[in-house]
Amino acid sequence: MPDHSPRGRFITLEGIDGAGKSTHARFLAEMLAARGRRVVATREPGGTSTGEAIREWLLHRTMTHDTEALLMFAARREHVVNVIEPALARGDIVLCDRFTDATYAYQGSGHGVSLAMIDALAQWVHGHCDPELTLLFDVPGEVSRERLARMHAKGKAQDKFERETLAFFERVRNGYLARAATEPGRFRIIDSTRPVADVRAELGRIAEQL
Ligand code: TYD
């Protein structure tokens, strides 16, 4: 029997802290909604009440790097089952601010957690639910540091990850770029050092294609 159930679009946004991803995520969601698309804008870690509680631990408690990866996937399982899969089944566009690529980049490349273990957890947690498009907002580590410093000076609270070293952010960035190189069909690398208006123009073209 052919499957006639609606199937939405699963799009993720990634990048190191300070890459401007969250600002652009809001803009993209508004643009798609203005075109009459039903959009579910969500984030990780988080996106459900249990996931948001786990997020608090992840961003503010000290733990081993393996525990960090396990909690990311625990929150992700709640999110996939309760939010992402139902939205895709309704035919909505899911715009997710970070997903499993972040675990490969931050816990894997940044903190040295086994990539094979991350592969196994990803298969268990969302074996049949992978993003079809991933927008990677790319900036060098120094740019990220400068932007974060400005945000913190204006009063944004600093979380555990944002206190990491420049070398850590460079490893995370390289981890993202390495993943993009292995899956060029899924990733779209967006040079996020450009003025916001230029990035928005590119997002506008992507929204048209969707
Ligand atoms: P983010 O939502 O980008 O933070 P903010 O609200 O400050 O913009 O992400 C929170 C942090 O979680 C970010 O530093 C990256 C980290 N993270 C991981 O380390 N691994 C993961 O799998 C995910 C989803 C996030």
GROMACS .gro file of C-alpha atoms and ligand atoms in nm:
model
  235
    1MET     CA    1   0.000   0.000   0.000
    2PRO     CA    2   0.146   0.339  -0.091
    3ASP     CA    3   0.192   0.574   0.204
    4HIS     CA    4  -0.040   0.874   0.157
    5SER     CA    5   0.028   1.026   0.498
    6PRO     CA    6   0.145   1.386   0.492
    7ARG     CA    7   0.514   1.432   0.555
    8GLY     CA    8   0.650   1.767   0.658
    9ARG     CA    9   1.000   1.906   0.618
   10PHE     CA   10   1.261   1.866   0.887
   11ILE     CA   11   1.515   2.150   0.884
   12THR     CA   12   1.787   2.210   1.142
   13LEU     CA   13   2.003   2.512   1.217
   14GLU     CA   14   2.354   2.470   1.348
   15GLY     CA   15   2.668   2.665   1.423
   16ILE     CA   16   2.899   2.757   1.709
   17ASP     CA   17   2.774   2.990   1.982
   18GLY     CA   18   2.766   3.348   1.860
   19ALA     CA   19   2.713   3.251   1.494
   20GLY     CA   20   2.377   3.433   1.490
   21LYS     CA   21   2.179   3.114   1.440
   22SER     CA   22   1.894   3.189   1.682
   23THR     CA   23   1.827   3.536   1.533
   24HIS     CA   24   1.819   3.390   1.184
   25ALA     CA   25   1.600   3.099   1.298
   26ARG     CA   26   1.330   3.346   1.408
   27PHE     CA   27   1.354   3.532   1.078
   28LEU     CA   28   1.328   3.213   0.872
   29ALA     CA   29   1.027   3.094   1.075
   30GLU     CA   30   0.849   3.427   1.017
   31MET     CA   31   0.927   3.420   0.647
   32LEU     CA   32   0.790   3.069   0.601
   33ALA     CA   33   0.480   3.148   0.809
   34ALA     CA   34   0.421   3.459   0.595
   35ARG     CA   35   0.418   3.229   0.292
   36GLY     CA   36   0.133   3.034   0.452
   37ARG     CA   37   0.339   2.739   0.575
   38ARG     CA   38   0.269   2.586   0.916
   39VAL     CA   39   0.597   2.611   1.104
   40VAL     CA   40   0.698   2.448   1.431
   41ALA     CA   41   1.000   2.640   1.562
   42THR     CA   42   1.174   2.450   1.837
   43ARG     CA   43   1.516   2.401   1.993
   44GLU     CA   44   1.760   2.158   2.152
   45PRO     CA   45   1.843   2.077   2.413
   46GLY     CA   46   1.481   2.143   2.506
   47GLY     CA   47   1.159   2.164   2.309
   48THR     CA   48   0.950   1.973   2.568
   49SER     CA   49   0.899   2.040   2.938
   50THR     CA   50   1.120   1.744   3.033
   51GLY     CA   51   1.375   1.845   2.769
   52GLU     CA   52   1.385   2.203   2.902
   53ALA     CA   53   1.446   2.068   3.255
   54ILE     CA   54   1.734   1.856   3.120
   55ARG     CA   55   1.863   2.168   2.940
   56GLU     CA   56   1.901   2.348   3.274
   57TRP     CA   57   2.127   2.068   3.397
   58LEU     CA   58   2.324   2.057   3.075
   59LEU     CA   59   2.393   2.429   3.063
   60HIS     CA   60   2.469   2.482   3.429
   61ARG     CA   61   2.591   2.164   3.602
   62THR     CA   62   2.931   2.001   3.593
   63MET     CA   63   2.926   1.645   3.458
   64THR     CA   64   3.141   1.407   3.255
   65HIS     CA   65   3.141   1.457   2.880
   66ASP     CA   66   2.978   1.117   2.829
   67THR     CA   67   2.694   1.211   3.066
   68GLU     CA   68   2.653   1.530   2.868
   69ALA     CA   69   2.610   1.329   2.545
   70LEU     CA   70   2.365   1.087   2.711
   71LEU     CA   71   2.151   1.370   2.848
   72MET     CA   72   2.147   1.541   2.507
   73PHE     CA   73   2.002   1.223   2.361
   74ALA     CA   74   1.758   1.172   2.650
   75ALA     CA   75   1.617   1.521   2.587
   76ARG     CA   76   1.622   1.450   2.213
   77ARG     CA   77   1.414   1.132   2.248
   78GLU     CA   78   1.140   1.328   2.430
   79HIS     CA   79   1.155   1.592   2.158
   80VAL     CA   80   1.146   1.352   1.862
   81VAL     CA   81   0.856   1.146   1.997
   82ASN     CA   82   0.643   1.429   2.138
   83VAL     CA   83   0.709   1.721   1.903
   84ILE     CA   84   0.909   1.651   1.587
   85GLU     CA   85   0.748   1.332   1.460
   86PRO     CA   86   0.388   1.448   1.526
   87ALA     CA   87   0.460   1.778   1.346
   88LEU     CA   88   0.609   1.599   1.045
   89ALA     CA   89   0.312   1.361   1.038
   90ARG     CA   90   0.081   1.667   1.019
   91GLY     CA   91   0.282   1.796   0.723
   92ASP     CA   92   0.434   2.094   0.907
   93ILE     CA   93   0.779   2.244   0.860
   94VAL     CA   94   0.992   2.174   1.166
   95LEU     CA   95   1.267   2.433   1.219
   96CYS     CA   96   1.490   2.297   1.491
   97ASP     CA   97   1.759   2.517   1.648
   98ARG     CA   98   2.030   2.248   1.690
   99PHE     CA   99   1.996   1.869   1.665
  100THR     CA  100   2.232   1.570   1.655
  101ASP     CA  101   2.500   1.747   1.447
  102ALA     CA  102   2.555   1.962   1.757
  103THR     CA  103   2.629   1.650   1.962
  104TYR     CA  104   2.885   1.533   1.705
  105ALA     CA  105   3.042   1.879   1.699
  106TYR     CA  106   3.031   1.978   2.070
  107GLN     CA  107   3.054   1.648   2.259
  108GLY     CA  108   3.240   1.457   1.984
  109SER     CA  109   3.484   1.701   1.825
  110GLY     CA  110   3.484   1.950   2.113
  111HIS     CA  111   3.502   1.717   2.413
  112GLY     CA  112   3.634   1.395   2.261
  113VAL     CA  113   3.329   1.170   2.318
  114SER     CA  114   3.346   0.859   2.096
  115LEU     CA  115   3.186   0.931   1.758
  116ALA     CA  116   3.093   0.562   1.731
  117MET     CA  117   2.892   0.591   2.054
  118ILE     CA  118   2.718   0.903   1.920
  119ASP     CA  119   2.638   0.711   1.599
  120ALA     CA  120   2.482   0.432   1.807
  121LEU     CA  121   2.276   0.672   2.019
  122ALA     CA  122   2.158   0.863   1.713
  123GLN     CA  123   2.044   0.540   1.553
  124TRP     CA  124   1.854   0.441   1.868
  125VAL     CA  125   1.696   0.779   1.936
  126HIS     CA  126   1.597   0.890   1.585
  127GLY     CA  127   1.694   0.617   1.339
  128HIS     CA  128   1.420   0.714   1.093
  129CYS     CA  129   1.400   1.082   1.167
  130ASP     CA  130   1.691   1.275   1.020
  131PRO     CA  131   1.688   1.633   0.896
  132GLU     CA  132   1.664   1.675   0.520
  133LEU     CA  133   1.828   2.019   0.526
  134THR     CA  134   2.080   2.162   0.773
  135LEU     CA  135   2.176   2.528   0.763
  136LEU     CA  136   2.523   2.566   0.910
  137PHE     CA  137   2.588   2.925   1.020
  138ASP     CA  138   2.963   2.944   0.999
  139VAL     CA  139   3.196   3.192   1.170
  140PRO     CA  140   3.557   3.155   1.288
  141GLY     CA  141   3.614   3.103   1.659
  142GLU     CA  142   3.746   3.459   1.710
  143VAL     CA  143   3.428   3.611   1.566
  144SER     CA  144   3.219   3.394   1.796
  145ARG     CA  145   3.424   3.504   2.099
  146GLU     CA  146   3.386   3.873   2.013
  147ARG     CA  147   3.011   3.845   1.960
  148LEU     CA  148   2.961   3.649   2.283
  149ALA     CA  149   3.168   3.904   2.477
  150ARG     CA  150   2.945   4.184   2.343
  151MET     CA  151   2.626   3.991   2.434
  152HIS     CA  152   2.753   3.923   2.787
  153ALA     CA  153   2.854   4.287   2.832
  154LYS     CA  154   2.490   4.375   2.751
  155GLY     CA  155   2.374   4.142   3.028
  156LYS     CA  156   2.314   3.801   2.859
  157ALA     CA  157   2.383   3.530   3.119
  158GLN     CA  158   2.678   3.308   3.033
  159ASP     CA  159   2.626   2.929   3.023
  160LYS     CA  160   2.879   2.648   3.067
  161PHE     CA  161   2.950   2.609   2.695
  162GLU     CA  162   2.998   2.981   2.638
  163ARG     CA  163   3.278   2.981   2.896
  164GLU     CA  164   3.479   2.733   2.688
  165THR     CA  165   3.814   2.825   2.529
  166LEU     CA  166   3.878   2.951   2.180
  167ALA     CA  167   4.050   2.618   2.101
  168PHE     CA  168   3.727   2.437   2.198
  169PHE     CA  169   3.517   2.653   1.964
  170GLU     CA  170   3.766   2.594   1.683
  171ARG     CA  171   3.737   2.218   1.732
  172VAL     CA  172   3.357   2.243   1.732
  173ARG     CA  173   3.360   2.454   1.417
  174ASN     CA  174   3.592   2.207   1.243
  175GLY     CA  175   3.368   1.922   1.357
  176TYR     CA  176   3.069   2.088   1.191
  177LEU     CA  177   3.262   2.156   0.871
  178ALA     CA  178   3.383   1.794   0.861
  179ARG     CA  179   3.024   1.669   0.889
  180ALA     CA  180   2.914   1.909   0.617
  181ALA     CA  181   3.190   1.773   0.392
  182THR     CA  182   3.065   1.416   0.433
  183GLU     CA  183   2.701   1.511   0.359
  184PRO     CA  184   2.715   1.801   0.113
  185GLY     CA  185   2.363   1.726  -0.012
  186ARG     CA  186   2.209   1.791   0.329
  187PHE     CA  187   2.421   2.081   0.453
  188ARG     CA  188   2.411   2.437   0.335
  189ILE     CA  189   2.700   2.639   0.476
  190ILE     CA  190   2.605   3.002   0.536
  191ASP     CA  191   2.887   3.253   0.582
  192SER     CA  192   2.759   3.423   0.894
  193THR     CA  193   3.041   3.681   0.918
  194ARG     CA  194   2.845   3.885   0.660
  195PRO     CA  195   2.601   4.164   0.754
  196VAL     CA  196   2.264   4.036   0.879
  197ALA     CA  197   2.087   4.173   0.568
  198ASP     CA  198   2.305   3.960   0.338
  199VAL     CA  199   2.241   3.645   0.540
  200ARG     CA  200   1.867   3.723   0.537
  201ALA     CA  201   1.872   3.759   0.160
  202GLU     CA  202   2.024   3.412   0.133
  203LEU     CA  203   1.763   3.274   0.376
  204GLY     CA  204   1.493   3.433   0.161
  205ARG     CA  205   1.618   3.237  -0.140
  206ILE     CA  206   1.622   2.916   0.065
  207ALA     CA  207   1.262   2.983   0.182
  208GLU     CA  208   1.155   3.025  -0.182
  209GLN     CA  209   1.303   2.685  -0.267
  210LEU     CA  210   1.114   2.525   0.022
  211TYD     P1  211   2.189   2.736   2.219
  211TYD     O1  212   2.042   2.713   2.218
  211TYD     O2  213   2.253   2.770   2.092
  211TYD     O3  214   2.226   2.846   2.327
  211TYD     P2  215   2.172   2.997   2.335
  211TYD     O4  216   2.031   2.991   2.387
  211TYD     O5  217   2.269   3.056   2.432
  211TYD     O6  218   2.179   3.055   2.196
  211TYD     O7  219   2.257   2.600   2.270
  211TYD     C1  220   2.285   2.571   2.400
  211TYD     C2  221   2.419   2.505   2.412
  211TYD     O8  222   2.407   2.363   2.406
  211TYD     C3  223   2.520   2.544   2.306
  211TYD     O9  224   2.634   2.598   2.370
  211TYD     C4  225   2.559   2.414   2.240
  211TYD     C5  226   2.517   2.309   2.336
  211TYD     N1  227   2.479   2.181   2.274
  211TYD     C6  228   2.566   2.073   2.279
  211TYD    O10  229   2.678   2.088   2.333
  211TYD     N2  230   2.529   1.953   2.224
  211TYD     C7  231   2.407   1.934   2.166
  211TYD    O11  232   2.375   1.822   2.119
  211TYD     C8  233   2.317   2.046   2.162
  211TYD     C9  234   2.181   2.029   2.100
  211TYD    C10  235   2.356   2.168   2.217
   0.00000   0.00000   0.00000
